[in-house]
Short mmCIF file of C-alpha atoms in Angstrom, two decimals:
data_model
loop_
_atom_site.label_atom_id
_atom_site.label_comp_id
_atom_site.label_asym_id
_atom_site.label_seq_id
_atom_site.Cartn_x
_atom_site.Cartn_y
_atom_site.Cartn_z
CA UNK A 35 -45.33 118.63 -90.24
CA UNK A 36 -47.53 115.76 -91.42
CA UNK A 37 -46.43 114.61 -94.85
CA UNK A 38 -46.68 111.20 -96.46
CA UNK A 39 -44.72 110.06 -99.52
CA UNK A 40 -47.22 108.16 -101.65
CA UNK A 41 -45.61 107.78 -105.08
CA UNK A 42 -42.56 108.51 -107.23
CA UNK A 43 -42.28 109.84 -110.76
CA UNK A 44 -39.42 110.19 -113.21
CA UNK A 45 -38.04 113.67 -113.89
CA UNK A 46 -35.32 113.36 -116.50
CA UNK A 47 -32.72 110.97 -115.13
CA UNK A 48 -34.03 111.29 -111.56
CA UNK A 49 -36.96 109.93 -109.61
CA UNK A 50 -38.86 112.36 -107.45
CA UNK A 51 -41.26 111.66 -104.62
CA UNK A 52 -44.89 112.71 -104.43
CA UNK A 53 -45.72 113.89 -100.93
CA UNK A 54 -49.19 114.58 -99.60
CA UNK A 55 -49.79 117.12 -96.86
CA UNK A 56 -52.47 115.89 -94.45
CA UNK A 57 -54.17 116.81 -91.20
CA UNK A 58 -55.83 114.64 -88.55
CA UNK A 59 -58.64 115.74 -86.24
CA UNK A 60 -60.36 114.01 -83.35
CA UNK A 61 -59.62 110.59 -81.96
CA UNK A 62 -61.50 107.32 -81.88
CA UNK A 63 -61.96 103.91 -83.42
CA UNK A 64 -64.13 105.26 -86.25
CA UNK A 65 -61.90 106.49 -89.08
CA UNK A 66 -63.04 108.93 -91.78
CA UNK A 67 -60.97 109.87 -94.83
CA UNK A 68 -62.08 113.09 -96.52
CA UNK A 69 -61.10 113.53 -100.19
CA UNK A 70 -61.44 117.06 -101.54
CA UNK A 71 -62.22 118.12 -105.11
CA UNK A 72 -60.68 120.12 -107.93
CA UNK A 73 -58.42 122.98 -106.75
CA UNK A 74 -59.55 122.46 -103.15
CA UNK A 75 -57.32 121.96 -100.14
CA UNK A 76 -57.77 119.95 -96.95
CA UNK A 77 -59.26 122.86 -95.00
CA UNK A 78 -62.21 123.07 -97.39
CA UNK A 79 -63.71 120.30 -95.20
CA UNK A 80 -64.03 122.63 -92.20
CA UNK A 81 -67.79 122.24 -91.57
CA UNK A 82 -67.53 118.45 -91.77
CA UNK A 83 -64.43 118.26 -89.56
CA UNK A 84 -66.22 120.32 -86.94
CA UNK A 85 -69.46 118.38 -87.33
CA UNK A 86 -67.87 114.92 -87.12
CA UNK A 87 -65.25 115.52 -84.42
CA UNK A 88 -66.55 118.59 -82.58
CA UNK A 89 -63.18 120.32 -82.94
CA UNK A 90 -61.02 122.19 -85.43
CA UNK A 91 -57.83 121.57 -83.45
CA UNK A 92 -55.43 119.31 -85.41
CA UNK A 93 -54.52 116.12 -83.59
CA UNK A 94 -51.10 116.02 -85.25
CA UNK A 95 -49.71 119.31 -83.95
CA UNK A 96 -50.40 123.00 -84.22
CA UNK A 97 -49.82 125.47 -87.00
CA UNK A 98 -46.05 125.47 -87.09
CA UNK A 99 -44.30 127.03 -90.09
CA UNK A 100 -45.05 124.77 -93.04
CA UNK A 101 -43.06 124.21 -96.24
CA UNK A 102 -44.68 125.24 -99.50
CA UNK A 103 -45.86 122.71 -102.07
CA UNK A 104 -42.87 121.13 -103.81
CA UNK A 105 -42.71 121.60 -107.53
CA UNK A 106 -40.55 119.57 -109.88
CA UNK A 107 -37.82 122.19 -109.72
CA UNK A 108 -37.80 122.30 -105.91
CA UNK A 109 -37.94 118.58 -105.33
CA UNK A 110 -34.26 117.78 -105.74
CA UNK A 111 -33.66 116.47 -102.21
CA UNK A 112 -35.22 113.28 -100.83
CA UNK A 113 -38.51 113.86 -99.08
CA UNK A 114 -38.19 114.04 -95.30
CA UNK A 115 -41.57 112.44 -94.74
CA UNK A 116 -42.21 111.39 -91.15
CA UNK A 117 -42.35 107.77 -90.17
CA UNK A 118 -45.74 106.09 -90.51
CA UNK A 119 -48.14 106.87 -87.72
CA UNK A 120 -47.98 104.36 -84.90
CA UNK A 121 -51.57 104.65 -83.73
CA UNK A 122 -53.59 101.88 -85.33
CA UNK A 123 -57.27 101.04 -85.15
CA UNK A 124 -56.66 98.45 -82.46
CA UNK A 125 -55.00 101.05 -80.20
CA UNK A 126 -57.88 103.52 -80.42
CA UNK A 127 -60.56 103.28 -77.78
CA UNK A 128 -63.87 104.98 -77.27
CA UNK A 129 -66.68 105.99 -79.57
CA UNK A 130 -65.04 109.06 -81.05
CA UNK A 131 -64.28 109.79 -84.70
CA UNK A 132 -60.85 110.43 -86.16
CA UNK A 133 -60.82 112.37 -89.42
CA UNK A 134 -57.99 112.74 -91.91
CA UNK A 135 -58.12 115.25 -94.77
CA UNK A 136 -55.34 116.07 -97.20
CA UNK A 137 -54.24 118.13 -100.19
CA UNK A 138 -54.38 116.08 -103.38
CA UNK A 139 -51.32 116.04 -105.62
CA UNK A 140 -51.19 119.26 -107.62
CA UNK A 141 -52.54 121.66 -105.01
CA UNK A 142 -51.88 123.24 -101.64
CA UNK A 143 -48.84 121.97 -99.77
CA UNK A 144 -48.64 118.65 -101.61
CA UNK A 145 -46.23 117.92 -104.45
CA UNK A 146 -47.10 119.30 -107.89
CA UNK A 147 -45.98 116.77 -110.53
CA UNK A 148 -45.03 118.60 -113.75
CA UNK A 149 -47.09 116.78 -116.38
CA UNK A 150 -50.77 115.91 -116.67
CA UNK A 151 -49.90 112.24 -117.27
CA UNK A 152 -49.10 112.06 -113.54
CA UNK A 153 -52.73 112.83 -112.71
CA UNK A 154 -55.75 110.54 -112.95
CA UNK A 155 -58.45 109.53 -110.50
CA UNK A 156 -56.93 106.03 -110.36
CA UNK A 157 -53.47 107.42 -109.53
CA UNK A 158 -54.96 109.73 -106.92
CA UNK A 159 -56.98 106.84 -105.45
CA UNK A 160 -53.69 105.00 -104.95
CA UNK A 161 -52.37 108.14 -103.23
CA UNK A 162 -55.29 107.99 -100.79
CA UNK A 163 -54.73 104.27 -100.18
CA UNK A 164 -51.04 104.89 -99.48
CA UNK A 165 -52.04 107.58 -96.98
CA UNK A 166 -54.32 105.09 -95.20
CA UNK A 167 -51.39 102.66 -95.02
CA UNK A 168 -49.18 105.44 -93.65
CA UNK A 169 -51.76 106.17 -90.94
CA UNK A 170 -52.09 102.50 -90.05
CA UNK A 171 -55.79 102.48 -90.92
CA UNK A 172 -57.09 99.09 -91.98
CA UNK A 173 -60.51 100.49 -92.88
CA UNK A 174 -62.18 103.89 -93.11
CA UNK A 175 -65.38 105.63 -94.10
CA UNK A 176 -64.39 107.41 -97.31
CA UNK A 177 -66.20 110.66 -98.10
CA UNK A 178 -65.34 112.57 -101.29
CA UNK A 179 -66.52 115.83 -102.84
CA UNK A 180 -66.70 116.50 -106.61
CA UNK A 181 -63.38 115.31 -108.09
CA UNK A 182 -62.72 113.83 -104.66
CA UNK A 183 -65.88 111.76 -105.06
CA UNK A 184 -64.56 110.46 -108.39
CA UNK A 185 -61.30 109.53 -106.64
CA UNK A 186 -63.31 107.87 -103.86
CA UNK A 187 -65.21 105.75 -106.41
CA UNK A 188 -61.91 104.53 -107.83
CA UNK A 189 -60.60 103.81 -104.33
CA UNK A 190 -63.75 101.82 -103.54
CA UNK A 191 -63.28 99.72 -106.68
CA UNK A 192 -59.51 99.36 -106.15
CA UNK A 193 -59.62 98.27 -102.50
CA UNK A 194 -63.23 97.61 -101.45
CA UNK A 195 -62.07 95.69 -98.37
CA UNK A 196 -60.57 98.92 -96.99
CA UNK A 197 -63.87 100.86 -96.94
CA UNK A 198 -66.39 100.92 -94.14
CA UNK A 199 -68.76 103.07 -96.22
CA UNK A 200 -68.69 105.50 -99.15
CA UNK A 201 -70.21 109.01 -99.43
CA UNK A 202 -70.16 110.83 -102.77
CA UNK A 203 -70.89 114.56 -102.58
CA UNK A 204 -71.70 116.50 -105.76
CA UNK A 205 -70.33 113.72 -107.93
CA UNK A 206 -70.49 113.04 -111.66
CA UNK A 207 -69.26 110.20 -113.83
CA UNK A 208 -66.42 112.30 -115.27
CA UNK A 209 -65.70 112.94 -118.95
CA UNK A 210 -68.56 114.73 -120.69
CA UNK A 211 -70.49 114.80 -117.41
CA UNK A 212 -67.92 117.30 -116.12
CA UNK A 213 -69.37 119.86 -118.53
CA UNK A 214 -71.88 122.10 -116.77
CA UNK A 215 -75.15 123.09 -118.36
CA UNK A 216 -74.19 125.67 -120.97
CA UNK A 217 -76.06 128.97 -120.70
CA UNK A 218 -75.20 132.66 -120.58
CA UNK A 219 -74.41 132.55 -116.85
CA UNK A 220 -72.02 129.62 -117.22
CA UNK A 221 -70.26 131.11 -120.25
CA UNK A 222 -69.71 134.33 -118.30
CA UNK A 223 -68.37 132.43 -115.28
CA UNK A 224 -66.04 130.32 -117.43
CA UNK A 225 -64.66 133.43 -119.14
CA UNK A 226 -64.07 135.20 -115.82
CA UNK A 227 -62.53 132.07 -114.25
CA UNK A 228 -59.98 131.72 -117.05
CA UNK A 229 -59.09 135.42 -116.80
CA UNK A 230 -58.80 135.44 -112.98
CA UNK A 231 -55.28 136.44 -111.98
CA UNK A 232 -55.81 137.68 -108.43
CA UNK A 233 -57.41 136.22 -105.29
CA UNK A 234 -60.10 138.92 -105.54
CA UNK A 235 -61.05 137.96 -109.11
CA UNK A 236 -60.99 134.25 -108.31
CA UNK A 237 -63.10 134.71 -105.16
CA UNK A 238 -65.89 136.46 -107.08
CA UNK A 239 -66.15 133.58 -109.55
CA UNK A 240 -65.89 130.88 -106.89
CA UNK A 241 -68.75 132.34 -104.86
CA UNK A 242 -71.12 132.25 -107.82
CA UNK A 243 -70.22 128.67 -108.70
CA UNK A 244 -70.18 127.32 -105.14
CA UNK A 245 -73.42 128.73 -103.69
CA UNK A 246 -76.97 129.58 -104.64
CA UNK A 247 -77.76 133.27 -105.15
CA UNK A 248 -80.42 132.99 -102.46
CA UNK A 249 -77.81 131.87 -99.92
CA UNK A 250 -75.32 134.58 -100.87
CA UNK A 251 -77.94 137.32 -100.67
CA UNK A 252 -79.13 136.39 -97.18
CA UNK A 253 -78.48 139.13 -94.63
CA UNK A 254 -76.25 138.24 -91.68
CA UNK A 255 -76.32 140.99 -89.08
CA UNK A 256 -75.41 144.17 -91.00
CA UNK A 257 -74.24 142.68 -94.32
CA UNK A 258 -74.79 139.76 -96.68
CA UNK A 259 -73.23 136.33 -96.68
CA UNK A 260 -71.68 137.25 -100.00
CA UNK A 261 -69.66 140.05 -98.37
CA UNK A 262 -68.55 137.84 -95.48
CA UNK A 263 -67.62 134.89 -97.68
CA UNK A 264 -65.84 137.14 -100.18
CA UNK A 265 -63.43 138.31 -97.47
CA UNK A 266 -62.89 134.73 -96.28
CA UNK A 267 -62.26 133.47 -99.79
CA UNK A 268 -59.76 136.24 -100.57
CA UNK A 269 -57.95 135.56 -97.30
CA UNK A 270 -57.89 131.80 -97.93
CA UNK A 271 -56.70 132.07 -101.53
CA UNK A 272 -54.08 134.67 -100.58
CA UNK A 273 -52.66 132.51 -97.78
CA UNK A 274 -52.46 129.30 -99.83
CA UNK A 275 -51.71 130.93 -103.18
CA UNK A 276 -53.40 130.47 -106.54
CA UNK A 277 -53.16 126.91 -107.83
CA UNK A 278 -50.31 126.46 -110.33
CA UNK A 279 -51.15 125.95 -114.00
CA UNK A 280 -49.65 122.46 -114.14
CA UNK A 281 -51.49 121.42 -110.98
CA UNK A 282 -54.80 122.72 -112.29
CA UNK A 283 -54.29 121.18 -115.75
CA UNK A 284 -53.34 117.87 -114.16
CA UNK A 285 -56.44 117.77 -111.97
CA UNK A 286 -58.64 118.80 -114.90
CA UNK A 287 -57.10 115.89 -116.83
CA UNK A 288 -58.01 113.55 -113.97
CA UNK A 289 -61.65 114.68 -114.14
CA UNK A 290 -61.82 114.56 -117.93
CA UNK A 291 -60.36 111.03 -118.17
CA UNK A 292 -62.38 109.66 -115.24
CA UNK A 293 -64.78 106.83 -115.92
CA UNK A 294 -66.28 104.21 -113.61
CA UNK A 295 -66.74 100.97 -115.52
CA UNK A 296 -69.59 98.52 -115.11
CA UNK A 297 -67.12 96.06 -113.57
CA UNK A 298 -66.04 98.66 -111.01
CA UNK A 299 -69.66 99.43 -110.13
CA UNK A 300 -70.29 95.70 -109.69
CA UNK A 301 -67.29 95.53 -107.36
CA UNK A 302 -68.61 98.41 -105.25
CA UNK A 303 -72.12 96.93 -105.07
CA UNK A 304 -70.77 93.52 -104.07
CA UNK A 305 -68.38 94.86 -101.43
CA UNK A 306 -71.00 94.97 -98.68
CA UNK A 307 -70.64 98.59 -97.54
CA UNK A 308 -73.35 101.26 -97.79
CA UNK A 309 -73.19 104.28 -100.10
CA UNK A 310 -74.67 107.75 -99.77
CA UNK A 311 -74.88 110.05 -102.81
CA UNK A 312 -75.37 113.61 -101.53
CA UNK A 313 -76.02 116.49 -103.92
CA UNK A 314 -77.16 120.10 -104.08
CA UNK A 315 -80.02 120.19 -106.55
CA UNK A 316 -78.98 123.66 -107.80
CA UNK A 317 -75.38 122.69 -108.56
CA UNK A 318 -74.40 124.35 -111.86
CA UNK A 319 -71.03 122.55 -112.05
CA UNK A 320 -71.98 118.94 -111.37
CA UNK A 321 -75.57 118.50 -112.52
CA UNK A 322 -77.75 116.54 -110.12
CA UNK A 323 -79.07 114.26 -112.89
CA UNK A 324 -75.64 112.62 -113.14
CA UNK A 325 -75.57 111.93 -109.39
CA UNK A 326 -79.06 110.41 -109.51
CA UNK A 327 -78.00 108.16 -112.36
CA UNK A 328 -74.95 106.96 -110.43
CA UNK A 329 -77.04 106.32 -107.31
CA UNK A 330 -79.45 104.30 -109.44
CA UNK A 331 -76.60 102.22 -110.84
CA UNK A 332 -75.35 101.51 -107.31
CA UNK A 333 -78.65 100.12 -106.03
CA UNK A 334 -79.37 98.38 -103.72
CA UNK A 335 -76.50 99.71 -101.59
CA UNK A 336 -76.91 103.44 -102.39
CA UNK A 337 -79.19 106.13 -101.04
CA UNK A 338 -79.71 109.47 -102.82
CA UNK A 339 -79.79 112.56 -100.57
CA UNK A 340 -81.08 115.56 -102.52
CA UNK A 341 -80.59 118.88 -100.70
CA UNK A 342 -81.37 122.53 -101.41
CA UNK A 343 -77.97 123.94 -102.31
CA UNK A 344 -75.30 124.29 -104.96
CA UNK A 345 -71.86 122.78 -105.58
CA UNK A 346 -70.62 123.46 -102.05
CA UNK A 347 -73.73 122.08 -100.39
CA UNK A 348 -71.39 120.85 -97.66
CA UNK A 349 -70.91 124.52 -96.69
CA UNK A 350 -74.32 125.85 -97.66
CA UNK A 351 -76.21 123.14 -95.77
CA UNK A 352 -73.58 121.80 -93.32
CA UNK A 353 -76.03 120.47 -90.74
CA UNK A 354 -78.02 118.44 -93.27
CA UNK A 355 -74.85 117.10 -94.90
CA UNK A 356 -73.29 116.22 -91.54
CA UNK A 357 -76.51 114.48 -90.50
CA UNK A 358 -76.44 112.44 -93.71
CA UNK A 359 -72.81 111.45 -93.08
CA UNK A 360 -73.54 110.50 -89.47
CA UNK A 361 -76.56 108.47 -90.63
CA UNK A 362 -74.19 106.54 -92.89
CA UNK A 363 -71.71 105.90 -90.08
CA UNK A 364 -74.50 104.81 -87.69
CA UNK A 365 -76.10 102.56 -90.31
CA UNK A 366 -72.73 100.91 -90.89
CA UNK A 367 -72.22 100.32 -87.18
CA UNK A 368 -75.70 98.83 -86.81
CA UNK A 369 -75.18 96.62 -89.90
CA UNK A 370 -78.24 98.02 -91.66
CA UNK A 371 -79.19 95.85 -94.61
CA UNK A 372 -78.71 97.45 -98.06
CA UNK A 373 -82.39 97.20 -99.00
CA UNK A 374 -83.37 98.94 -95.75
CA UNK A 375 -80.81 101.69 -96.39
CA UNK A 376 -81.77 102.39 -99.99
CA UNK A 377 -85.54 102.01 -99.49
CA UNK A 378 -85.78 104.96 -97.10
CA UNK A 379 -87.13 108.09 -98.83
CA UNK A 380 -84.28 109.76 -100.69
CA UNK A 381 -85.56 113.27 -100.12
CA UNK A 382 -86.60 113.13 -96.45
CA UNK A 383 -83.96 115.69 -95.49
CA UNK A 384 -84.71 117.67 -98.61
CA UNK A 385 -88.41 117.91 -97.75
CA UNK A 386 -87.62 119.19 -94.27
CA UNK A 387 -85.28 121.81 -95.67
CA UNK A 388 -87.78 122.84 -98.36
CA UNK A 389 -90.47 123.26 -95.71
CA UNK A 390 -88.16 125.38 -93.61
CA UNK A 391 -87.20 127.51 -96.61
CA UNK A 392 -90.87 128.06 -97.45
CA UNK A 393 -91.69 129.19 -93.91
CA UNK A 394 -88.61 131.40 -93.78
CA UNK A 395 -89.54 133.12 -97.04
CA UNK A 396 -92.92 133.96 -95.57
CA UNK A 397 -91.89 134.95 -92.06
CA UNK A 398 -88.44 136.38 -93.00
CA UNK A 399 -86.48 135.30 -89.97
CA UNK A 400 -84.18 138.16 -88.97
CA UNK A 401 -82.07 136.36 -86.33
CA UNK A 402 -78.32 136.41 -87.21
CA UNK A 403 -77.16 133.27 -88.98
CA UNK A 404 -73.83 131.69 -88.11
CA UNK A 405 -71.52 131.44 -91.12
CA UNK A 406 -69.02 128.58 -91.35
CA UNK A 407 -65.51 129.86 -92.01
CA UNK A 408 -63.85 128.89 -95.29
CA UNK A 409 -60.10 128.94 -95.54
CA UNK A 410 -59.82 128.11 -99.24
CA UNK A 411 -62.00 127.52 -102.27
#
């Protein structure tokens, strides 16, 4: 199975390896690295994998039996990571897109280091860079969601020459910006999240934080999206297991200690690649004002894409998000100048969606709506 050893840490008198589980989809000269957020696993990128490559079939083998995530106690033997991939950019032909997504350290099938000091967005950015080296990718479009967007910012500042472009979905600047807007709804959700001990309890909380109520209440054939997604979430969480306490605490530490310095922002602006900041305007976890501020600080290379949706706008509005990502890839290929990229109206897609929503609320379209499958939260 596809694993990559990206780091080592000291456990008593031993050194243990940190292995990332990853998947590759599609094939082509255009490389895209997808970096998922807090508590998410690689398959949370399903709508984008399908939208960018046209397939959900892994290019690195089928679903063979896979080892569970290695904890500190289980990691006594040397990692049997496969040799680095031999296919490099130069060997790929055609206009297709190859996507790689992975489980960050602390979640899914990747190693779970035992202490929060082994987690930061800078450390996890180096993990992502090591994975690119393992794949033989000289450059890639790097797209990150939430905590994954924070990691992607650090990666862009650490190795700007390795990025073709940068997309930041539902991003904040970390630290105090990780705190959602405090109101009765959020306090209730936080209380229920901390008390969640079963996939069913966790799924109920995740749905309310990931999507707008309007989206969840839409009828799809004979039931609501909420009912369909609830079953998918429970199935996904049950199959991958609840995230361990040390993994969750480590990733929370990475978010809390994250900060992009002025020098790092200068590095990203000067690197020459384009940036897209994509956000759901009804996100109650990562408030859109923080994303707008970051986009402003990244001018003239950044464009703000403001969509009708919540924290998982990539699932709630997959077509609009995929279009925005493809626009970024196409603009990079055509060498669009930064001022041309950033000067286009930031809410063009948003206006189209708002118009559609207005018409739909009046006409009440009853045609069944296709729901993207979600394997994990």
